[in-house]
Structure formats: structure tokens, C-alpha cells
């Protein structure tokens, strides 16, 4: 018999999400909108925004309290619905 592997994450847990895309206010608003739907009450003061050296791209990093894989899957799917989003990690 083989031993069952331990889960990679134990929920609930703090989970960082990084969204990269066009440096535009619509990107930031889209990220906030998705977070308010799927992770209400997340701490907006912990959002960090970095722009590329030429200002064309932006990365937004935030930390949520993840409740499970279905929540994370829904967040990633909804974040990718914006044409401004180029990558979600």
C-alpha cells in the first residue's frame, strides 16, 4: 500500500496572489472587484503595486485568507476575464 500524500495547503491560510497586466486603472479596479466577490473583507492595506521601468506594465500583489481550492480556482478564472490581465500567479 502507498501512503496518501499530505495536501499542499491546509485551509484556511494566507495566500498571496500576483496579477500582472497593463498599467491602467481598470486593472486595479478589476482586481478589487474580483476580490470583493470571492474574498470579502481582505485587507486592502496589504496590496502592493509595482510598475515596470517604462510604465507599460503593472504587477499587483495581495494576500487573502484562502478558504479552499474552489475559491482560488474561481478567483483565478475571474481575474483572467479582463483583457488587461496578462498573467495571474
mmCIF file with all atom_site columns, C-alpha atoms in Angstrom:
data_model
loop_
_atom_site.group_PDB
_atom_site.id
_atom_site.type_symbol
_atom_site.label_atom_id
_atom_site.label_alt_id
_atom_site.label_comp_id
_atom_site.label_asym_id
_atom_site.label_entity_id
_atom_site.label_seq_id
_atom_site.pdbx_PDB_ins_code
_atom_site.Cartn_x
_atom_site.Cartn_y
_atom_site.Cartn_z
_atom_site.occupancy
_atom_site.B_iso_or_equiv
_atom_site.pdbx_formal_charge
_atom_site.auth_seq_id
_atom_site.auth_comp_id
_atom_site.auth_asym_id
_atom_site.auth_atom_id
_atom_site.pdbx_PDB_model_num
ATOM 1  C CA . UNK A 1 1  ? 0.000   0.000  0.000   1.00 0.00 ? 1  UNK A CA 1
ATOM 2  C CA . UNK A 1 2  ? 1.090   3.546  -0.646  1.00 0.00 ? 2  UNK A CA 1
ATOM 3  C CA . UNK A 1 3  ? 0.731   6.314  1.852   1.00 0.00 ? 3  UNK A CA 1
ATOM 4  C CA . UNK A 1 4  ? -1.631  9.111  0.986   1.00 0.00 ? 4  UNK A CA 1
ATOM 5  C CA . UNK A 1 5  ? 0.199   12.345 0.200   1.00 0.00 ? 5  UNK A CA 1
ATOM 6  C CA . UNK A 1 6  ? -0.327  15.277 2.522   1.00 0.00 ? 6  UNK A CA 1
ATOM 7  C CA . UNK A 1 7  ? -2.216  18.219 0.996   1.00 0.00 ? 7  UNK A CA 1
ATOM 8  C CA . UNK A 1 8  ? -0.054  21.011 -0.374  1.00 0.00 ? 8  UNK A CA 1
ATOM 9  C CA . UNK A 1 9  ? -2.011  23.638 1.541   1.00 0.00 ? 9  UNK A CA 1
ATOM 10 C CA . UNK A 1 10 ? -4.079  23.498 4.672   1.00 0.00 ? 10 UNK A CA 1
ATOM 11 C CA . UNK A 1 11 ? -7.077  25.808 4.528   1.00 0.00 ? 11 UNK A CA 1
ATOM 12 C CA . UNK A 1 12 ? -7.811  28.400 5.692   1.00 0.00 ? 12 UNK A CA 1
ATOM 13 C CA . UNK A 1 13 ? -4.429  30.020 5.056   1.00 0.00 ? 13 UNK A CA 1
ATOM 14 C CA . UNK A 1 14 ? -2.885  33.283 3.941   1.00 0.00 ? 14 UNK A CA 1
ATOM 15 C CA . UNK A 1 15 ? -2.407  33.075 0.194   1.00 0.00 ? 15 UNK A CA 1
ATOM 16 C CA . UNK A 1 16 ? -0.547  35.607 -1.978  1.00 0.00 ? 16 UNK A CA 1
ATOM 17 C CA . UNK A 1 17 ? -1.936  36.399 -5.427  1.00 0.00 ? 17 UNK A CA 1
ATOM 18 C CA . UNK A 1 18 ? 0.002   38.347 -8.052  1.00 0.00 ? 18 UNK A CA 1
ATOM 19 C CA . UNK A 1 19 ? -1.733  39.833 -11.084 1.00 0.00 ? 19 UNK A CA 1
ATOM 20 C CA . UNK A 1 20 ? 0.301   41.263 -13.950 1.00 0.00 ? 20 UNK A CA 1
ATOM 21 C CA . UNK A 1 21 ? -1.081  43.326 -16.769 1.00 0.00 ? 21 UNK A CA 1
ATOM 22 C CA . UNK A 1 22 ? -1.442  46.698 -18.456 1.00 0.00 ? 22 UNK A CA 1
ATOM 23 C CA . UNK A 1 23 ? -0.622  49.661 -16.223 1.00 0.00 ? 23 UNK A CA 1
ATOM 24 C CA . UNK A 1 24 ? -4.149  51.063 -16.189 1.00 0.00 ? 24 UNK A CA 1
ATOM 25 C CA . UNK A 1 25 ? -6.676  51.949 -13.504 1.00 0.00 ? 25 UNK A CA 1
ATOM 26 C CA . UNK A 1 26 ? -9.066  49.362 -15.000 1.00 0.00 ? 26 UNK A CA 1
ATOM 27 C CA . UNK A 1 27 ? -6.637  46.597 -13.990 1.00 0.00 ? 27 UNK A CA 1
ATOM 28 C CA . UNK A 1 28 ? -6.636  47.709 -10.358 1.00 0.00 ? 28 UNK A CA 1
ATOM 29 C CA . UNK A 1 29 ? -10.427 48.091 -10.300 1.00 0.00 ? 29 UNK A CA 1
ATOM 30 C CA . UNK A 1 30 ? -10.920 44.645 -11.850 1.00 0.00 ? 30 UNK A CA 1
ATOM 31 C CA . UNK A 1 31 ? -8.674  43.031 -9.224  1.00 0.00 ? 31 UNK A CA 1
ATOM 32 C CA . UNK A 1 32 ? -10.561 44.766 -6.399  1.00 0.00 ? 32 UNK A CA 1
ATOM 33 C CA . UNK A 1 33 ? -13.925 43.777 -7.834  1.00 0.00 ? 33 UNK A CA 1
ATOM 34 C CA . UNK A 1 34 ? -12.948 40.098 -8.082  1.00 0.00 ? 34 UNK A CA 1
ATOM 35 C CA . UNK A 1 35 ? -11.522 40.097 -4.556  1.00 0.00 ? 35 UNK A CA 1
ATOM 36 C CA . UNK A 1 36 ? -14.672 41.665 -3.108  1.00 0.00 ? 36 UNK A CA 1
ATOM 37 C CA . UNK A 1 37 ? -16.720 38.868 -4.712  1.00 0.00 ? 37 UNK A CA 1
ATOM 38 C CA . UNK A 1 38 ? -14.537 35.915 -3.725  1.00 0.00 ? 38 UNK A CA 1
ATOM 39 C CA . UNK A 1 39 ? -12.586 37.132 -0.676  1.00 0.00 ? 39 UNK A CA 1
ATOM 40 C CA . UNK A 1 40 ? -14.761 39.740 1.042   1.00 0.00 ? 40 UNK A CA 1
ATOM 41 C CA . UNK A 1 41 ? -13.013 41.512 3.865   1.00 0.00 ? 41 UNK A CA 1
ATOM 42 C CA . UNK A 1 42 ? -9.482  41.027 2.545   1.00 0.00 ? 42 UNK A CA 1
ATOM 43 C CA . UNK A 1 43 ? -7.006  43.612 3.827   1.00 0.00 ? 43 UNK A CA 1
ATOM 44 C CA . UNK A 1 44 ? -6.641  46.239 1.084   1.00 0.00 ? 44 UNK A CA 1
ATOM 45 C CA . UNK A 1 45 ? -3.810  47.908 3.003   1.00 0.00 ? 45 UNK A CA 1
ATOM 46 C CA . UNK A 1 46 ? -1.585  44.944 2.122   1.00 0.00 ? 46 UNK A CA 1
ATOM 47 C CA . UNK A 1 47 ? -1.899  45.454 -1.645  1.00 0.00 ? 47 UNK A CA 1
ATOM 48 C CA . UNK A 1 48 ? 1.376   46.315 -3.318  1.00 0.00 ? 48 UNK A CA 1
ATOM 49 C CA . UNK A 1 49 ? 1.593   47.753 -6.824  1.00 0.00 ? 49 UNK A CA 1
ATOM 50 C CA . UNK A 1 50 ? 4.770   47.877 -8.901  1.00 0.00 ? 50 UNK A CA 1
ATOM 51 C CA . UNK A 1 51 ? 5.140   49.409 -12.326 1.00 0.00 ? 51 UNK A CA 1
ATOM 52 C CA . UNK A 1 52 ? 7.627   48.366 -14.952 1.00 0.00 ? 52 UNK A CA 1
ATOM 53 C CA . UNK A 1 53 ? 10.553  50.671 -15.636 1.00 0.00 ? 53 UNK A CA 1
ATOM 54 C CA . UNK A 1 54 ? 8.821   52.167 -18.673 1.00 0.00 ? 54 UNK A CA 1
ATOM 55 C CA . UNK A 1 55 ? 5.388   52.263 -17.031 1.00 0.00 ? 55 UNK A CA 1
ATOM 56 C CA . UNK A 1 56 ? 3.665   49.985 -19.538 1.00 0.00 ? 56 UNK A CA 1
ATOM 57 C CA . UNK A 1 57 ? 3.105   47.040 -17.162 1.00 0.00 ? 57 UNK A CA 1
ATOM 58 C CA . UNK A 1 58 ? 1.984   46.718 -13.596 1.00 0.00 ? 58 UNK A CA 1
ATOM 59 C CA . UNK A 1 59 ? 2.000   43.940 -11.005 1.00 0.00 ? 59 UNK A CA 1
ATOM 60 C CA . UNK A 1 60 ? -0.497  43.894 -8.179  1.00 0.00 ? 60 UNK A CA 1
ATOM 61 C CA . UNK A 1 61 ? 0.215   41.617 -5.230  1.00 0.00 ? 61 UNK A CA 1
ATOM 62 C CA . UNK A 1 62 ? -2.263  40.962 -2.440  1.00 0.00 ? 62 UNK A CA 1
ATOM 63 C CA . UNK A 1 63 ? -2.788  38.448 0.313   1.00 0.00 ? 63 UNK A CA 1
ATOM 64 C CA . UNK A 1 64 ? -6.131  36.833 1.043   1.00 0.00 ? 64 UNK A CA 1
ATOM 65 C CA . UNK A 1 65 ? -7.289  34.259 3.558   1.00 0.00 ? 65 UNK A CA 1
ATOM 66 C CA . UNK A 1 66 ? -7.969  31.356 1.219   1.00 0.00 ? 66 UNK A CA 1
ATOM 67 C CA . UNK A 1 67 ? -10.755 29.012 2.272   1.00 0.00 ? 67 UNK A CA 1
ATOM 68 C CA . UNK A 1 68 ? -10.168 26.260 -0.271  1.00 0.00 ? 68 UNK A CA 1
ATOM 69 C CA . UNK A 1 69 ? -9.190  25.274 -3.785  1.00 0.00 ? 69 UNK A CA 1
ATOM 70 C CA . UNK A 1 70 ? -12.641 26.081 -5.265  1.00 0.00 ? 70 UNK A CA 1
ATOM 71 C CA . UNK A 1 71 ? -12.289 29.674 -4.045  1.00 0.00 ? 71 UNK A CA 1
ATOM 72 C CA . UNK A 1 72 ? -8.807  30.004 -5.562  1.00 0.00 ? 72 UNK A CA 1
ATOM 73 C CA . UNK A 1 73 ? -9.953  28.482 -8.851  1.00 0.00 ? 73 UNK A CA 1
ATOM 74 C CA . UNK A 1 74 ? -12.858 30.962 -9.031  1.00 0.00 ? 74 UNK A CA 1
ATOM 75 C CA . UNK A 1 75 ? -10.552 33.908 -8.284  1.00 0.00 ? 75 UNK A CA 1
ATOM 76 C CA . UNK A 1 76 ? -8.038  32.900 -10.957 1.00 0.00 ? 76 UNK A CA 1
ATOM 77 C CA . UNK A 1 77 ? -10.805 32.304 -13.526 1.00 0.00 ? 77 UNK A CA 1
ATOM 78 C CA . UNK A 1 78 ? -12.499 35.643 -12.846 1.00 0.00 ? 78 UNK A CA 1
ATOM 79 C CA . UNK A 1 79 ? -9.241  37.601 -12.833 1.00 0.00 ? 79 UNK A CA 1
ATOM 80 C CA . UNK A 1 80 ? -8.422  36.264 -16.302 1.00 0.00 ? 80 UNK A CA 1
ATOM 81 C CA . UNK A 1 81 ? -11.688 37.597 -17.771 1.00 0.00 ? 81 UNK A CA 1
ATOM 82 C CA . UNK A 1 82 ? -10.181 41.076 -18.198 1.00 0.00 ? 82 UNK A CA 1
ATOM 83 C CA . UNK A 1 83 ? -8.193  41.773 -21.340 1.00 0.00 ? 83 UNK A CA 1
ATOM 84 C CA . UNK A 1 84 ? -5.927  43.974 -19.171 1.00 0.00 ? 84 UNK A CA 1
ATOM 85 C CA . UNK A 1 85 ? -4.742  40.912 -17.199 1.00 0.00 ? 85 UNK A CA 1
ATOM 86 C CA . UNK A 1 86 ? -1.794  39.150 -18.807 1.00 0.00 ? 86 UNK A CA 1
ATOM 87 C CA . UNK A 1 87 ? -0.831  36.689 -16.046 1.00 0.00 ? 87 UNK A CA 1
ATOM 88 C CA . UNK A 1 88 ? -2.044  35.529 -12.627 1.00 0.00 ? 88 UNK A CA 1
ATOM 89 C CA . UNK A 1 89 ? 0.246   33.751 -10.165 1.00 0.00 ? 89 UNK A CA 1
#
